[in-house]
XYZ file of N, CA and C in Angstrom:
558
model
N 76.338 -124.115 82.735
C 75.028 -123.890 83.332
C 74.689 -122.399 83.259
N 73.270 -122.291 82.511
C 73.116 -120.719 82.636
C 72.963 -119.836 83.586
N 73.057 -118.646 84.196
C 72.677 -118.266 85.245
C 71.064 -117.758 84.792
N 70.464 -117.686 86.289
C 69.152 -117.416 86.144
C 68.908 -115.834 85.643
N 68.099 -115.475 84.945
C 67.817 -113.924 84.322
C 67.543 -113.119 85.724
N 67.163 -113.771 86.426
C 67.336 -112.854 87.479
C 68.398 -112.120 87.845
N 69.087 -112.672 87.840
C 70.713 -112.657 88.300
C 71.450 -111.799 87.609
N 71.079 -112.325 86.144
C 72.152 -111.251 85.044
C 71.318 -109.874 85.209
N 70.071 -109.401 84.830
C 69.469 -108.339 85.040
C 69.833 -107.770 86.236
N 70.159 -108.372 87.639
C 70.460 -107.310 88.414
C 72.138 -106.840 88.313
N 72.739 -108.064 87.780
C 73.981 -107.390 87.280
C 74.502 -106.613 86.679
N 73.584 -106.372 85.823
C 73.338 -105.437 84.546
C 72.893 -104.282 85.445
N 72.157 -104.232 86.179
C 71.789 -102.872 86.721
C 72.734 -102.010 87.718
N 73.682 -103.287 88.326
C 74.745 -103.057 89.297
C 76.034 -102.494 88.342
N 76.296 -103.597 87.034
C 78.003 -103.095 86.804
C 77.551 -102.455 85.653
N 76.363 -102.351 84.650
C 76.816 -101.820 83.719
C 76.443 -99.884 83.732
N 75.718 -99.392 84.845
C 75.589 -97.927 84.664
C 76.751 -97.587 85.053
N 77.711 -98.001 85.762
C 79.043 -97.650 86.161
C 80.126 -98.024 85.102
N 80.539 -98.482 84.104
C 81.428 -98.919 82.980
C 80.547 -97.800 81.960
N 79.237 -97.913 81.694
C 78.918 -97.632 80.494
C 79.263 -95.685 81.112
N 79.137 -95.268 82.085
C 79.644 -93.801 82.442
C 80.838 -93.453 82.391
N 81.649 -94.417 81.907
C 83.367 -94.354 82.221
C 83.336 -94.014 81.282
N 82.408 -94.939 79.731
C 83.150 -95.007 78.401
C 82.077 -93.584 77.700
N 81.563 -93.317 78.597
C 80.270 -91.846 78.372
C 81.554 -90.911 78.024
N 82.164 -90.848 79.592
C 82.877 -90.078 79.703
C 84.341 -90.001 78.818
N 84.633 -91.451 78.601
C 86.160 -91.382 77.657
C 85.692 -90.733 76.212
N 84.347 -91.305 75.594
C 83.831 -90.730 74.181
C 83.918 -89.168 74.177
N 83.416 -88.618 75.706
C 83.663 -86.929 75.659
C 84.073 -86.525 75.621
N 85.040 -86.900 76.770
C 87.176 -86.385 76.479
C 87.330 -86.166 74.974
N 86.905 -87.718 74.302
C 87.896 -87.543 73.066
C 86.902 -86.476 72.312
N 85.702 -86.700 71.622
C 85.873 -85.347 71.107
C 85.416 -84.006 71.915
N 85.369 -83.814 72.311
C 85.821 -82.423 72.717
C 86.808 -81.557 72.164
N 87.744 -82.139 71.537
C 89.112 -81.291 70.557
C 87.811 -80.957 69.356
N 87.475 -81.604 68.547
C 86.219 -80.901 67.533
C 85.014 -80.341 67.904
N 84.741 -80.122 68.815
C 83.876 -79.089 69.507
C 84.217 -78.095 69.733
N 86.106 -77.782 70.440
C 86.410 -76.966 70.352
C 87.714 -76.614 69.638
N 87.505 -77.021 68.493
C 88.141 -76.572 66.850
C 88.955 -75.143 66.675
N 87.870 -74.439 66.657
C 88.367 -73.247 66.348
C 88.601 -72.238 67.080
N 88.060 -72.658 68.423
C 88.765 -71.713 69.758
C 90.149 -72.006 69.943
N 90.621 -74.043 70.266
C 92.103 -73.369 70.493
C 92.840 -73.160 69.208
N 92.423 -73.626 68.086
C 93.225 -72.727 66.949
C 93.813 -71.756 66.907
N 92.783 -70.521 67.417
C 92.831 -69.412 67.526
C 93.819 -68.772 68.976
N 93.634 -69.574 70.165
C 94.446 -69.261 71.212
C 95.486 -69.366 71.194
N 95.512 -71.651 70.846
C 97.172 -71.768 70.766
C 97.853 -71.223 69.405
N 97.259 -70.512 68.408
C 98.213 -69.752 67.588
C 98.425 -70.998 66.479
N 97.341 -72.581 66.190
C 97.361 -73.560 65.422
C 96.890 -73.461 63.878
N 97.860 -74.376 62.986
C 97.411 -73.814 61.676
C 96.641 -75.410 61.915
N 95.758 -75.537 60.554
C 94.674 -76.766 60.576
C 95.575 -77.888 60.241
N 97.027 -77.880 59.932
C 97.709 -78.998 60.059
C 98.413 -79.299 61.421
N 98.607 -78.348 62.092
C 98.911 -78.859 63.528
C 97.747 -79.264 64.330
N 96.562 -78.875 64.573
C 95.518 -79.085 64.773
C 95.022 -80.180 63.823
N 95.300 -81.176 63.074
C 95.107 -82.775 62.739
C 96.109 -83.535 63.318
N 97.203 -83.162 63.569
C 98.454 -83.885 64.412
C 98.092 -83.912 65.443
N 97.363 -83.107 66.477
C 97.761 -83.155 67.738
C 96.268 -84.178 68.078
N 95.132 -84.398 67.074
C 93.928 -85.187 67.034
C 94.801 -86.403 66.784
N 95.835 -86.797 65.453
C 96.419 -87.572 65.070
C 96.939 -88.140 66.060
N 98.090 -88.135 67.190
C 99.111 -87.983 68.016
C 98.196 -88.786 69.258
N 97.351 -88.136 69.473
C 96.458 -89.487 70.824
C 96.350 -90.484 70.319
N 95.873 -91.112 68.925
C 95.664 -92.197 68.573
C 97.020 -93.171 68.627
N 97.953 -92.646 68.445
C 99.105 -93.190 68.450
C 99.744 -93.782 69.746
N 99.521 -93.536 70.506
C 99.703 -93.724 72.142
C 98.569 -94.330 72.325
N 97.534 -94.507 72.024
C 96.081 -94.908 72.454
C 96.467 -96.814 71.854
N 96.837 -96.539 70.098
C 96.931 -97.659 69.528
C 98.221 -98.672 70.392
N 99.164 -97.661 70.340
C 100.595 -98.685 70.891
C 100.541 -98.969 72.415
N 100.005 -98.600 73.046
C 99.514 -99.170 74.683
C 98.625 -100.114 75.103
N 97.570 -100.200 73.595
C 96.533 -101.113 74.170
C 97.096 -102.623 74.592
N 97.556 -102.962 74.043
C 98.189 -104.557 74.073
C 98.554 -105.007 75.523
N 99.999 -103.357 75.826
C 100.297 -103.755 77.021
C 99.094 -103.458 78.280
N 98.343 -102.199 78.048
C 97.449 -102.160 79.113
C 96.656 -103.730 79.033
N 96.512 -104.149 78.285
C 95.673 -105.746 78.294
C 96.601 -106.484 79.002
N 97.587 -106.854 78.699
C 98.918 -107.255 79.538
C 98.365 -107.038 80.563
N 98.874 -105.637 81.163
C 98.598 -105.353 82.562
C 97.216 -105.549 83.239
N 95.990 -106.064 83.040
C 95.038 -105.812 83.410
C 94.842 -107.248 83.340
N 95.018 -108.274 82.757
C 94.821 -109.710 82.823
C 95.401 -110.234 83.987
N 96.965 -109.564 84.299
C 97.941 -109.966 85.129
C 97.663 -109.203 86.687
N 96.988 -108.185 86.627
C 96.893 -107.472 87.952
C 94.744 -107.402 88.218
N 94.075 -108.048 87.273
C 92.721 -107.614 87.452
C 92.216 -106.437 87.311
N 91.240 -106.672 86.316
C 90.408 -105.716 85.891
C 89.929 -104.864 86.915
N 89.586 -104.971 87.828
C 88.843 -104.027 88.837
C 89.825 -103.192 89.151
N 91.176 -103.588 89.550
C 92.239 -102.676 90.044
C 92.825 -102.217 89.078
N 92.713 -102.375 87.420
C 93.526 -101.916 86.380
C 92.483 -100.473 85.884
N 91.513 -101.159 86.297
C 90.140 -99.849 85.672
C 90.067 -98.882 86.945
N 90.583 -99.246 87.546
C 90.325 -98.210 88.465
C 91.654 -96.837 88.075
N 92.583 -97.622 88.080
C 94.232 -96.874 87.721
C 93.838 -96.362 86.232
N 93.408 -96.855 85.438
C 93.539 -96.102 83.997
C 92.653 -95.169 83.979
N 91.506 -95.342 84.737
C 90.093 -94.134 84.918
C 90.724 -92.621 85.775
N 91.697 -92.958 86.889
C 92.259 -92.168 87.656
C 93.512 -91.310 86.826
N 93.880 -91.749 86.489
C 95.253 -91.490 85.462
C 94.751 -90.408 84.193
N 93.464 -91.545 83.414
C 93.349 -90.573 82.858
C 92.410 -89.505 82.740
N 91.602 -89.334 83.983
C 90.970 -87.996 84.586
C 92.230 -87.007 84.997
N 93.222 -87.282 85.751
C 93.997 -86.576 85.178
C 94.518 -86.065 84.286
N 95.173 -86.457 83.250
C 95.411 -86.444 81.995
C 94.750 -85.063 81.410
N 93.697 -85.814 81.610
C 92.276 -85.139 80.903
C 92.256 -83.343 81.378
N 92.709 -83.395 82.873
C 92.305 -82.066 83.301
C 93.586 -81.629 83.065
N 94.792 -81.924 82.505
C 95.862 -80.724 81.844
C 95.529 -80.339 80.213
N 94.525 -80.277 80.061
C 94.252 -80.101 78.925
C 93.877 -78.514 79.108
N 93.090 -78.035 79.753
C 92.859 -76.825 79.885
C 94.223 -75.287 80.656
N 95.046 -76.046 80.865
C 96.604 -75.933 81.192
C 97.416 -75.795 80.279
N 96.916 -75.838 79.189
C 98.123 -75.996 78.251
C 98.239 -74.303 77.934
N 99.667 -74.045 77.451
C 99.885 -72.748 76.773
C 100.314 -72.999 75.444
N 100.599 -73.712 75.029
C 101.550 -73.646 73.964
C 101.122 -75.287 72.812
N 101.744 -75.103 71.635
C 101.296 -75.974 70.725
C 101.961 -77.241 71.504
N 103.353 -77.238 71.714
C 104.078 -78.389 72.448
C 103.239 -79.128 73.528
N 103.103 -78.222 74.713
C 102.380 -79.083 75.994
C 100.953 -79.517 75.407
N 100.369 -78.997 74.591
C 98.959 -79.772 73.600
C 99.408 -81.593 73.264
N 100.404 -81.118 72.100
C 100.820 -82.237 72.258
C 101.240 -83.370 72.937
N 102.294 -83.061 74.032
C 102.167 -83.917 75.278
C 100.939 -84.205 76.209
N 100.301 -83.340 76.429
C 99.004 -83.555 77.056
C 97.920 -84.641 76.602
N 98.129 -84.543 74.941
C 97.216 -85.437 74.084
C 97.594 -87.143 74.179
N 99.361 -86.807 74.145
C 99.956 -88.228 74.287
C 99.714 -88.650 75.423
N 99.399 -88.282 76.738
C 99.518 -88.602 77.643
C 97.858 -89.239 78.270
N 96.999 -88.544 77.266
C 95.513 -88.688 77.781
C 95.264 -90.338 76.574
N 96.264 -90.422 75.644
C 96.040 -91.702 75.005
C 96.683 -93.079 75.697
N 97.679 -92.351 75.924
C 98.274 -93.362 77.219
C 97.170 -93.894 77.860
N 97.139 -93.174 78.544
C 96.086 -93.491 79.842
C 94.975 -94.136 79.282
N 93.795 -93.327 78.417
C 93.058 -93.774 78.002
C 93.197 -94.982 77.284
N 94.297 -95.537 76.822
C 94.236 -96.652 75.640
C 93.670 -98.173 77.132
N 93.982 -97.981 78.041
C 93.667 -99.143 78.725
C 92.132 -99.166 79.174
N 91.142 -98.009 79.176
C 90.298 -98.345 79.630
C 89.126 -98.655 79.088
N 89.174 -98.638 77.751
C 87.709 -99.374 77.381
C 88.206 -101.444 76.665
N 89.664 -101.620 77.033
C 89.787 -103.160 76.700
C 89.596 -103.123 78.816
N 89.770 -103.017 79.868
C 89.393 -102.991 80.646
C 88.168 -103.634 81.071
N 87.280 -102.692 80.640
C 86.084 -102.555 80.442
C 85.310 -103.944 80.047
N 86.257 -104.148 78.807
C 85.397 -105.149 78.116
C 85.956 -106.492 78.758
N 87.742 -106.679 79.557
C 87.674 -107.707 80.026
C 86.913 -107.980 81.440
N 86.413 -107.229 81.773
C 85.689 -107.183 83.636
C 84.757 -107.039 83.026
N 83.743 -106.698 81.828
C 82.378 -107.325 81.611
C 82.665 -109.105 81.129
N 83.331 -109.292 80.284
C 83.541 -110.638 80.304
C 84.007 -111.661 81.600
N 84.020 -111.387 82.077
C 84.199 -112.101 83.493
C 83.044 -111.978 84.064
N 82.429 -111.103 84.277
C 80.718 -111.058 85.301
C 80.089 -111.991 84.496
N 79.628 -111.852 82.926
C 78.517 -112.284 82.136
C 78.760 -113.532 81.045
N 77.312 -114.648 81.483
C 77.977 -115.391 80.608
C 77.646 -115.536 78.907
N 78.334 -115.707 78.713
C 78.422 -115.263 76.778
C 77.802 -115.011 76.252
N 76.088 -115.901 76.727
C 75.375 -115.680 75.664
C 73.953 -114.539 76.026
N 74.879 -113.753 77.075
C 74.631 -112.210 77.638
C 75.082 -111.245 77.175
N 76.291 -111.423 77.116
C 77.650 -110.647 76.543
C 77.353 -110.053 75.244
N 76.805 -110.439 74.630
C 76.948 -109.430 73.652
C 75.428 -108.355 73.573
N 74.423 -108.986 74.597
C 73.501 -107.205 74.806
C 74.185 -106.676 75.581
N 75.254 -106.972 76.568
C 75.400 -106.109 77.754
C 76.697 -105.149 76.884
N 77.428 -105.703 75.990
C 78.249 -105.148 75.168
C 77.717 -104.112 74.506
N 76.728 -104.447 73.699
C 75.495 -103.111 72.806
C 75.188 -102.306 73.477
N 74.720 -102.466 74.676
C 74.264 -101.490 75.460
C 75.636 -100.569 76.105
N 76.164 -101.185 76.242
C 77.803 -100.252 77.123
C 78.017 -99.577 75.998
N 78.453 -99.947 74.564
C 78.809 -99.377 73.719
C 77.744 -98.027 72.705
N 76.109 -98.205 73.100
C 75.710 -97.054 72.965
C 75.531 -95.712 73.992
N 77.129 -96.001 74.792
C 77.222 -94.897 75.327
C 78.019 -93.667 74.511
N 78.655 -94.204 73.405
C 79.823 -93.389 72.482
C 78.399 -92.718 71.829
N 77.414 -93.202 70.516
C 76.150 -92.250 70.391
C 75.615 -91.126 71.409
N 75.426 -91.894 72.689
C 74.764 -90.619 73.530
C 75.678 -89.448 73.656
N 77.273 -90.139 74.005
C 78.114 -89.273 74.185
C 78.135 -88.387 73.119
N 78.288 -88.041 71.770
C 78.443 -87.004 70.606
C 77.210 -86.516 70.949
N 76.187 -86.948 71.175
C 74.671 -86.216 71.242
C 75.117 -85.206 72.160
N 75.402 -85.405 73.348
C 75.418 -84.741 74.727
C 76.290 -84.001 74.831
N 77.922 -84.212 74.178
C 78.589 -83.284 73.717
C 78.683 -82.316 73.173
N 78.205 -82.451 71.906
C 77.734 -81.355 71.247
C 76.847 -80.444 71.833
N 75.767 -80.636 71.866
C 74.986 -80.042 72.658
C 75.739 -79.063 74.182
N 76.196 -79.646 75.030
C 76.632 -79.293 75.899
C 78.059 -78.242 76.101
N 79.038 -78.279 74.603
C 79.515 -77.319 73.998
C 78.984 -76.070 73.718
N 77.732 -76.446 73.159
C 77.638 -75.416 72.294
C 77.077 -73.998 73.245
N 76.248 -74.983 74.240
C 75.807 -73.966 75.657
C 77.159 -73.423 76.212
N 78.147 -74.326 76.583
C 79.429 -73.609 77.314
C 79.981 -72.713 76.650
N 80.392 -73.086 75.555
C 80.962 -71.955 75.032
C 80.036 -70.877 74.169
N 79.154 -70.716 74.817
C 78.020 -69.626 73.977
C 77.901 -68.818 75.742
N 78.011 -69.808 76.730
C 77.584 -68.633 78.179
C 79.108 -68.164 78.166
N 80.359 -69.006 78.410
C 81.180 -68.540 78.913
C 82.492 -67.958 77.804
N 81.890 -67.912 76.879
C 82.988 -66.599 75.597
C 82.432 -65.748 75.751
N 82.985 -64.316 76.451
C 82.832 -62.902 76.676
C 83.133 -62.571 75.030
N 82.016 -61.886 74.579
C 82.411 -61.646 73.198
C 83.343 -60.732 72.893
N 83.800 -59.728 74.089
C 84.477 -58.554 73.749
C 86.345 -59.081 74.439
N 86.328 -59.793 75.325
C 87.118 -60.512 76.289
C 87.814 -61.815 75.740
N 86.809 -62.801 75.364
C 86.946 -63.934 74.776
C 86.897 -65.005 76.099
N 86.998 -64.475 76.869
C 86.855 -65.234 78.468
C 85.859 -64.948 79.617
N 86.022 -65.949 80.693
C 84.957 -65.317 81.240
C 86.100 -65.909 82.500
N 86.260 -64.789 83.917
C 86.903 -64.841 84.697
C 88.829 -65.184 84.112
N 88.781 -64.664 83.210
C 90.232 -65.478 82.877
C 90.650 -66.576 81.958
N 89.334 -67.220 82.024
C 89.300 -68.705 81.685
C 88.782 -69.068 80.223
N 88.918 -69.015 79.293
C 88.310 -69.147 78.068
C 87.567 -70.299 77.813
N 86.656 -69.846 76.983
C 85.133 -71.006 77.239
C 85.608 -72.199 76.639
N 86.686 -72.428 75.890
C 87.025 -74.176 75.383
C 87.787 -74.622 76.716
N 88.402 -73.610 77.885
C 88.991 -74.583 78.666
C 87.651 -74.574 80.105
N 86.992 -73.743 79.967
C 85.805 -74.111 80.768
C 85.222 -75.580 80.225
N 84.986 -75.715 79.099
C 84.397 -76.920 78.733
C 85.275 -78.128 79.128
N 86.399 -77.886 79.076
C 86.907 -79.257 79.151
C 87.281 -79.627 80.744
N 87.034 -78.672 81.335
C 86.715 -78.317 82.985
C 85.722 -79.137 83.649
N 84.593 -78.556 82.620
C 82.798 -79.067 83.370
C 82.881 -80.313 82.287
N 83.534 -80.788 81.648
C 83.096 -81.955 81.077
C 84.157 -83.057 82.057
């Protein structure tokens, strides 16, 4: 039995600005490393082959977790699994600007794929549960043109951070160098 359009439209207005901001936000995390390219190059002391490994290296943790985060999120519910992988990996996320060295990059990266690998199958199993199917795939289109807005807004929003906060003579501003300000305010 279908549900009435009433119903799905206000659902849509209830769960999807909250999922589609999660996956706003996971699209930004991830690039943000090519936005800011050639700042930590230059800090952490990276040649352009360590700097494709350490882009390389999240995917790898991102790919080999998804299965089990699905595991875990079928078996414990989506609401309480998205909540833990969103928390986890906002953390994650904020040792990124912490790092000193090529090593903790690397761990930091593995650790934000970790995390991150569970939350956009999450996502998609707790929209499949609210909506029925033959909903599911606008409410899907629409969640998923949050990754477009996200590169739009990214970029953009780089290019301001690190244009106010790189002291041209300093390279920082308070201490803080403008690629880890960005990944701060993002």
């Amino acid at each position: 039995m279908p549900l009435p359009p009433r119903l799905v439209r206000r659902m849509q207005y209830r769960i999807l600005p909250m999922v589609t901001m999660i996956y706003l936000l996971a699209f930004l995390d991830r690039a943000n490393l090519s936005n800011i390219h050639d700042h930590i190059k230059e800090e952490l002391d990276l040649t352009e082959k360590d700097f494709s490994n350490v882009v390389a290296l999240f995917f790898v943790t991102y790919v080999i977790f998804q299965v089990p985060c699905n595991l875990l999120t079928k078996r414990f519910g989506a609401r309480r699994c998205l909540g833990s992988y969103s928390l986890l990996w906002g953390a994650s996320a904020l040792l990124l600007p912490l790092v000193p060295s090529r090593t903790t990059l690397v761990l930091s990266r593995l650790l934000l794929g970790l995390f991150e690998s569970g939350v956009s199958p999450a996502i998609l199993y707790y929209l499949g549960l609210w909506f029925p199917l033959h909903n599911l795939s606008t409410v899907i289109s629409l969640y998923n043109a949050a990754s477009a807005v996200s590169g739009m807004i990214g970029s953009l929003l780089a290019s301001i951070v690190l244009t106010l906060f790189e002291d041209s003579k300093a390279g920082s501003w308070e201490g803080i160098g403008g690629w880890r300000m960005l990944i701060i305010l993002e």
